[in-house]
Each structure stands twice: as structure tokens, then as C-alpha cells.
Amino acid sequence: MGLELTPGIIDDYFYLMCASIAFWFTVYIFSKDFGSNPIILSGHSVVAVILSAVSLYFHDESKFPEAFVICFGVGFFMVDTFDCILRMDLMFLLHGILGLSFLYFASTTRYYPMRAASMGYFVEISTPLYHRWKGKKTKETLGHFLLSFFLSRIVWLPIFVYIIFSATEYNKWVVYAFTMFYILNCVWFGKGIQLYKNYKADYRALD
């Protein structure tokens, strides 16, 4: 088993993939500031985590295909990457590219049966709390966000990688992608901690 796409995932879910891409491009066209809109970004995360939880609960392709999670994510990250290119936002462009790369790996014969996309999507749990802090701009809500970020991205991510490679053979490209994503999150977390230590009520984002 290698990094070939899972047989049937393109043919069986082609229209679902197209529908997801069309949906997110429609949202992009009719929204204001797609890449910073809290409703869009939090909505994506909440729906993705719910889909992932359902997928892991059933863990049965006949009841809930893992492709539902993958198609939903690919549509979002394609549009998000497109938006980052237009805005020349290099940091979040890297985030979008890594997201698409992860979903590709999760679609392959090696990782699809493990429902890697669903397990990996739990890193998005912190996103709604980030936008909650941006709305309230209090040190307390920043603390809630940083705690959720620490648990979902700094703690859970290495555990997730360990689970993956405990059940499958080592692949250097997957390790490189995860390492880049983890470093990116560590940088963000470090900036968040510094912001918390020197907090001012009018801070709006982790710039």
C-alpha cells in the first residue's frame, strides 16, 4: 500500500467534490474578507469537526464515507489558498497548501482506511475560540483560545502522528508535511503566549 489515491474516491465522489468547491467559491464571491470572516472560518471548523466526529463514530464506509470529510475540506482549502494568493498572505498560503497536502495524503490507500482526515481535523477545534477572542478582545477569552490551541495543535498533533505511524509504514514526505505544519503552529502559539503576557485590550489578532 502506497500513496496512490484510494480506488473509487475520484469516480464515486467527483460530483460531491465539485459541489464542495462550487459552494466555497460561491461563499467567497458573496462574502466580504473571506480569509478573515469569523462566521465563515468558524463555520468551516465547526462543521468539519462535527463531520469528523461522525465519521470516527461510525468508522464504516457504508454508513458514513470518510470522503465526505475530505471533499468538504478540499473545497474550503482550495478557495482559501486562492484567496491567500490574491492577498499575498504567505503565512496562511502555507497553511492552505499544507491543508490540501494533508487531505491528499488522507485520501491515499495507506491513510484513508484509518480515517486520517477525520482525526487530523480536530486541530480545528481552536478556531471558533480564536474568533470569539477577536470579537470580545479580553485577556480571558485569549486564555481560552490559547488553551484550546495548545491541546488541539501542540498536544494532539504529535499524538495523531504517532497513531498514524504506529499503524502504517514510515513515509518521509508525510513527516516533512507534518513537521512544517507543527513548526508553523508552534510559532503561532509562541506569539500568542507573548501577546498574553503583554496583553492590551485593543489587540485584535496575532499579527
Short mmCIF file of C-alpha atoms in Angstrom, two decimals:
data_model
loop_
_atom_site.label_atom_id
_atom_site.label_comp_id
_atom_site.label_asym_id
_atom_site.label_seq_id
_atom_site.Cartn_x
_atom_site.Cartn_y
_atom_site.Cartn_z
CA MET A 1 0.00 0.00 0.00
CA GLY A 2 1.46 3.34 -1.03
CA LEU A 3 0.44 6.91 -1.63
CA GLU A 4 -1.91 6.17 -4.52
CA LEU A 5 -5.38 7.62 -4.23
CA THR A 6 -7.93 5.24 -2.79
CA PRO A 7 -9.69 3.40 -5.66
CA GLY A 8 -13.06 4.93 -6.47
CA ILE A 9 -12.61 8.11 -4.45
CA ILE A 10 -12.48 10.25 -7.62
CA ASP A 11 -15.16 8.41 -9.59
CA ASP A 12 -17.57 7.86 -6.69
CA TYR A 13 -17.27 11.31 -5.13
CA PHE A 14 -16.39 13.51 -8.10
CA TYR A 15 -19.70 15.39 -8.03
CA LEU A 16 -19.55 15.81 -4.27
CA MET A 17 -16.06 17.29 -4.63
CA CYS A 18 -17.26 19.65 -7.35
CA ALA A 19 -20.23 20.65 -5.20
CA SER A 20 -17.94 21.46 -2.28
CA ILE A 21 -15.62 23.56 -4.45
CA ALA A 22 -18.60 25.36 -6.01
CA PHE A 23 -20.12 26.01 -2.58
CA TRP A 24 -16.96 27.54 -1.15
CA PHE A 25 -16.32 29.64 -4.26
CA THR A 26 -19.89 30.92 -4.01
CA VAL A 27 -19.26 31.84 -0.37
CA TYR A 28 -16.05 33.55 -1.45
CA ILE A 29 -17.75 35.58 -4.18
CA PHE A 30 -20.59 36.80 -1.98
CA SER A 31 -18.64 37.27 1.24
CA LYS A 32 -16.55 40.13 2.49
CA ASP A 33 -12.99 39.31 3.57
CA PHE A 34 -13.23 35.54 3.15
CA GLY A 35 -9.87 34.92 4.80
CA SER A 36 -10.74 36.86 7.96
CA ASN A 37 -14.51 36.43 8.18
CA PRO A 38 -15.20 34.85 11.61
CA ILE A 39 -18.51 33.31 10.59
CA ILE A 40 -17.01 31.58 7.54
CA LEU A 41 -13.85 30.39 9.26
CA SER A 42 -15.57 29.28 12.46
CA GLY A 43 -18.37 27.70 10.45
CA HIS A 44 -15.89 25.67 8.41
CA SER A 45 -14.17 24.43 11.56
CA VAL A 46 -17.36 23.55 13.45
CA VAL A 47 -18.89 21.67 10.52
CA ALA A 48 -15.61 19.89 9.75
CA VAL A 49 -15.17 18.75 13.36
CA ILE A 50 -18.77 17.53 13.51
CA LEU A 51 -18.36 15.59 10.25
CA SER A 52 -15.09 14.17 11.55
CA ALA A 53 -16.65 13.09 14.83
CA VAL A 54 -19.50 11.36 12.99
CA SER A 55 -17.03 9.66 10.64
CA LEU A 56 -14.94 8.35 13.53
CA TYR A 57 -18.03 7.28 15.48
CA PHE A 58 -19.37 5.08 12.68
CA HIS A 59 -15.98 4.14 11.17
CA ASP A 60 -17.97 2.40 8.43
CA GLU A 61 -17.87 3.40 4.76
CA SER A 62 -21.39 2.07 4.18
CA LYS A 63 -22.80 4.38 6.86
CA PHE A 64 -20.59 7.47 6.59
CA PRO A 65 -17.82 7.61 3.97
CA GLU A 66 -14.61 9.34 5.01
CA ALA A 67 -14.78 11.04 1.60
CA PHE A 68 -17.49 13.36 2.99
CA VAL A 69 -14.91 14.93 5.30
CA ILE A 70 -12.23 15.07 2.61
CA CYS A 71 -14.49 16.66 -0.03
CA PHE A 72 -15.70 19.30 2.43
CA GLY A 73 -12.13 20.18 3.36
CA VAL A 74 -10.70 20.21 -0.16
CA GLY A 75 -13.32 22.71 -1.31
CA PHE A 76 -12.55 25.06 1.57
CA PHE A 77 -8.75 24.86 1.35
CA MET A 78 -8.76 25.35 -2.42
CA VAL A 79 -10.69 28.59 -2.07
CA ASP A 80 -8.69 29.62 0.99
CA THR A 81 -5.42 29.07 -0.90
CA PHE A 82 -6.75 31.05 -3.87
CA ASP A 83 -7.72 33.89 -1.51
CA CYS A 84 -4.27 33.89 0.13
CA ILE A 85 -2.57 34.13 -3.27
CA LEU A 86 -4.65 37.16 -4.18
CA ARG A 87 -3.98 38.80 -0.80
CA MET A 88 -0.29 37.75 -0.91
CA ASP A 89 -0.63 36.34 2.60
CA LEU A 90 2.36 33.99 2.64
CA MET A 91 1.85 32.61 6.16
CA PHE A 92 -1.72 31.49 5.55
CA LEU A 93 -0.87 30.46 1.99
CA LEU A 94 1.49 27.91 3.54
CA HIS A 95 -1.33 26.87 5.87
CA GLY A 96 -3.66 26.33 2.90
CA ILE A 97 -1.09 24.36 0.92
CA LEU A 98 -0.35 22.16 3.93
CA GLY A 99 -4.10 21.62 4.42
CA LEU A 100 -4.50 20.44 0.83
CA SER A 101 -1.40 18.26 1.11
CA PHE A 102 -2.75 16.66 4.27
CA LEU A 103 -6.10 15.91 2.62
CA TYR A 104 -4.30 14.35 -0.34
CA PHE A 105 -2.34 12.06 1.99
CA ALA A 106 -5.57 11.27 3.86
CA SER A 107 -7.14 10.20 0.53
CA THR A 108 -4.48 7.58 -0.25
CA THR A 109 -4.75 3.85 0.21
CA ARG A 110 -2.40 3.96 3.19
CA TYR A 111 -4.26 6.53 5.29
CA TYR A 112 -7.86 6.55 4.06
CA PRO A 113 -8.90 3.36 5.95
CA MET A 114 -7.61 4.93 9.18
CA ARG A 115 -9.81 7.98 8.64
CA ALA A 116 -6.76 10.19 8.99
CA ALA A 117 -8.63 13.24 7.67
CA SER A 118 -11.18 12.99 10.47
CA MET A 119 -8.53 12.54 13.15
CA GLY A 120 -6.45 15.38 11.77
CA TYR A 121 -9.35 17.80 11.50
CA PHE A 122 -9.60 18.01 15.29
CA VAL A 123 -6.81 20.58 15.19
CA GLU A 124 -9.51 23.00 14.03
CA ILE A 125 -11.26 22.93 17.43
CA SER A 126 -9.41 26.08 18.48
CA THR A 127 -10.58 28.20 15.53
CA PRO A 128 -14.02 29.26 16.91
CA LEU A 129 -12.38 30.25 20.21
CA TYR A 130 -9.86 32.35 18.28
CA HIS A 131 -12.67 34.32 16.65
CA ARG A 132 -14.52 34.54 19.97
CA TRP A 133 -11.46 36.24 21.41
CA LYS A 134 -11.22 38.57 18.40
CA GLY A 135 -14.83 39.58 19.00
CA LYS A 136 -14.57 40.14 22.77
CA LYS A 137 -10.91 41.20 22.92
CA THR A 138 -10.46 40.22 26.57
CA LYS A 139 -7.47 38.53 28.17
CA GLU A 140 -9.77 35.79 29.49
CA THR A 141 -11.03 34.80 26.04
CA LEU A 142 -7.45 34.92 24.75
CA GLY A 143 -6.54 32.46 27.50
CA HIS A 144 -9.40 30.15 26.47
CA PHE A 145 -8.20 30.24 22.88
CA LEU A 146 -4.56 29.55 23.78
CA LEU A 147 -5.58 26.60 25.96
CA SER A 148 -7.65 25.09 23.15
CA PHE A 149 -4.83 25.78 20.67
CA PHE A 150 -2.29 24.11 22.95
CA LEU A 151 -4.44 21.00 23.43
CA SER A 152 -5.61 20.62 19.83
CA ARG A 153 -2.45 21.59 17.95
CA ILE A 154 0.57 21.35 20.21
CA VAL A 155 -0.51 18.24 22.18
CA TRP A 156 -2.91 16.40 19.87
CA LEU A 157 -0.91 16.77 16.65
CA PRO A 158 2.12 14.70 17.76
CA ILE A 159 -0.24 12.09 19.24
CA PHE A 160 -2.09 11.94 15.93
CA VAL A 161 1.17 11.47 14.02
CA TYR A 162 2.23 8.74 16.44
CA ILE A 163 -1.09 6.92 15.90
CA ILE A 164 -0.67 7.16 12.14
CA PHE A 165 2.86 5.79 12.05
CA SER A 166 2.16 3.13 14.66
CA ALA A 167 -0.30 1.58 12.23
CA THR A 168 1.40 2.29 8.90
CA GLU A 169 4.89 2.37 7.48
CA TYR A 170 7.04 5.48 7.67
CA ASN A 171 6.83 7.98 4.80
CA LYS A 172 9.28 10.88 4.75
CA TRP A 173 7.04 13.22 2.74
CA VAL A 174 4.21 12.89 5.23
CA VAL A 175 6.69 13.51 8.05
CA TYR A 176 8.01 16.63 6.29
CA ALA A 177 4.48 18.00 5.84
CA PHE A 178 3.51 17.35 9.45
CA THR A 179 6.78 18.85 10.70
CA MET A 180 6.24 22.05 8.72
CA PHE A 181 2.67 22.31 9.99
CA TYR A 182 3.77 21.67 13.58
CA ILE A 183 6.53 24.30 13.40
CA LEU A 184 4.03 26.78 11.97
CA ASN A 185 1.67 26.11 14.88
CA CYS A 186 4.48 26.39 17.44
CA VAL A 187 5.38 29.81 16.01
CA TRP A 188 1.75 30.93 16.29
CA PHE A 189 1.49 29.58 19.83
CA GLY A 190 4.68 31.35 20.86
CA LYS A 191 3.33 34.63 19.50
CA GLY A 192 0.08 34.02 21.35
CA ILE A 193 1.89 33.47 24.66
CA GLN A 194 3.86 36.69 24.21
CA LEU A 195 0.64 38.52 23.45
CA TYR A 196 -0.98 37.10 26.59
CA LYS A 197 1.95 38.17 28.76
CA ASN A 198 1.87 41.73 27.41
CA TYR A 199 -1.85 41.93 26.79
CA LYS A 200 -3.59 45.12 25.82
CA ALA A 201 -7.36 45.22 25.45
CA ASP A 202 -7.29 46.61 21.95
CA TYR A 203 -5.26 43.77 20.38
CA ARG A 204 -7.26 42.25 17.56
CA ALA A 205 -5.13 39.50 16.03
CA LEU A 206 -1.90 37.54 16.32
CA ASP A 207 -0.06 39.63 13.76
#
